[in-house]
């Protein structure tokens, strides 16, 4: 179905001809919107969303809560981001399954929390089952917050996760039906590999030379023509791209049916009142403030005078304990063994949760650190890399006797040199080969890499085979066997489609915890 979205009026066309955006072409080529604050960038996005609301599913990543008003007019479901990252991933998967248009409201969260929540939600949209790859517009406002060109005040881990999610959306989302529409105030602050994937552009008013030069480059204009971006009025943009125009086309964005919750700011006359009344208004508490003012507790009596230095020295001499004996080697080894056992117990508790397989490593690591503090586990906490390695071993499901053997040490040593996203898969296959068990099915392999998609498992197995890490073959019955050439092991034949994911209480509510 070919559909044209009326974005407004083409300024250069005679008679005020409508500027149409080809929705079908947009789904295949993506869109980048740029404009300084006050240029009408959010107005443009709202026009685009309103005109296409009845034609295609939409998901809006909204850092300021500006687009929640779409819910009343067009039926979008507002998702409050003050949830766990696992919840947001599961909600996103159900959004794709049930084809519901949503607004992810990140209002009230700090910058790092916004990046993590947006990354989790985009990851859930991206990792949806192939059967649910319906066309969807994914609009990200203030995209420079989620795909920054340089490190800022947030942690490297949060920036890496968020930038990866945005890169997946713009680079690989098209094959999954996801059409990225990103808007930014500053092109210079947006990661270049994210901006470069857009084929359609709407450039609004901007003043900085570096942003004007980059906008001119994207539109194929000469640098001397970049000055025109300073003269654009609010709501006026220059369009270019296969979904808009083959040549730079000035357009004026049309009216919208909804507005932000705060509305627009206009000048208003100041209230007329005597200076004395104004002083009372700001220096005297109102009746509602007096009623809500907390009762101050009675001031405590002053503390007794501090003891003298001689008194303190005498007290310390009386209470000083006897010197503790040096720990024996046996005690040190025993405490180390107890620490390792405690860490294993905590990891098993985390992985006993059926949803743990689908949570990011960063989320599991934070849970792990909290549990270690609660259990008062001695010693320095594991760093993130050590936790990843230990998690991969735990997800492989190896029993204690096998883990203590030298053969398993060979598998762990070889897996340590592999990429992080395939370490767990390799150890899972190695465990099956050591125990002469059937080859793990695709669903179980997918869980080991944090996904519900058997297709992702098949792609990773194919990748590992292309790197000569594993070799796959089928027996006469069509069952799969995976060999590990570097270890000289292979699994027993197994059905790749035999896995059935454990089901929890079913619910149709998008926000129910699965």
CSV table of C-alpha atoms in Angstrom, one decimal, residues 292-300:
chain,number,residue,atom,x,y,z
A,292,UNK,CA,1.6,21.3,55.5
A,293,UNK,CA,4.6,22.6,57.5
A,294,UNK,CA,6.0,19.7,59.5
A,295,UNK,CA,6.2,20.0,63.3
A,296,UNK,CA,9.8,20.6,64.3
A,297,UNK,CA,11.0,18.3,67.1
A,298,UNK,CA,12.1,19.8,70.4
A,299,UNK,CA,15.7,20.7,70.4
A,300,UNK,CA,17.9,18.1,72.1
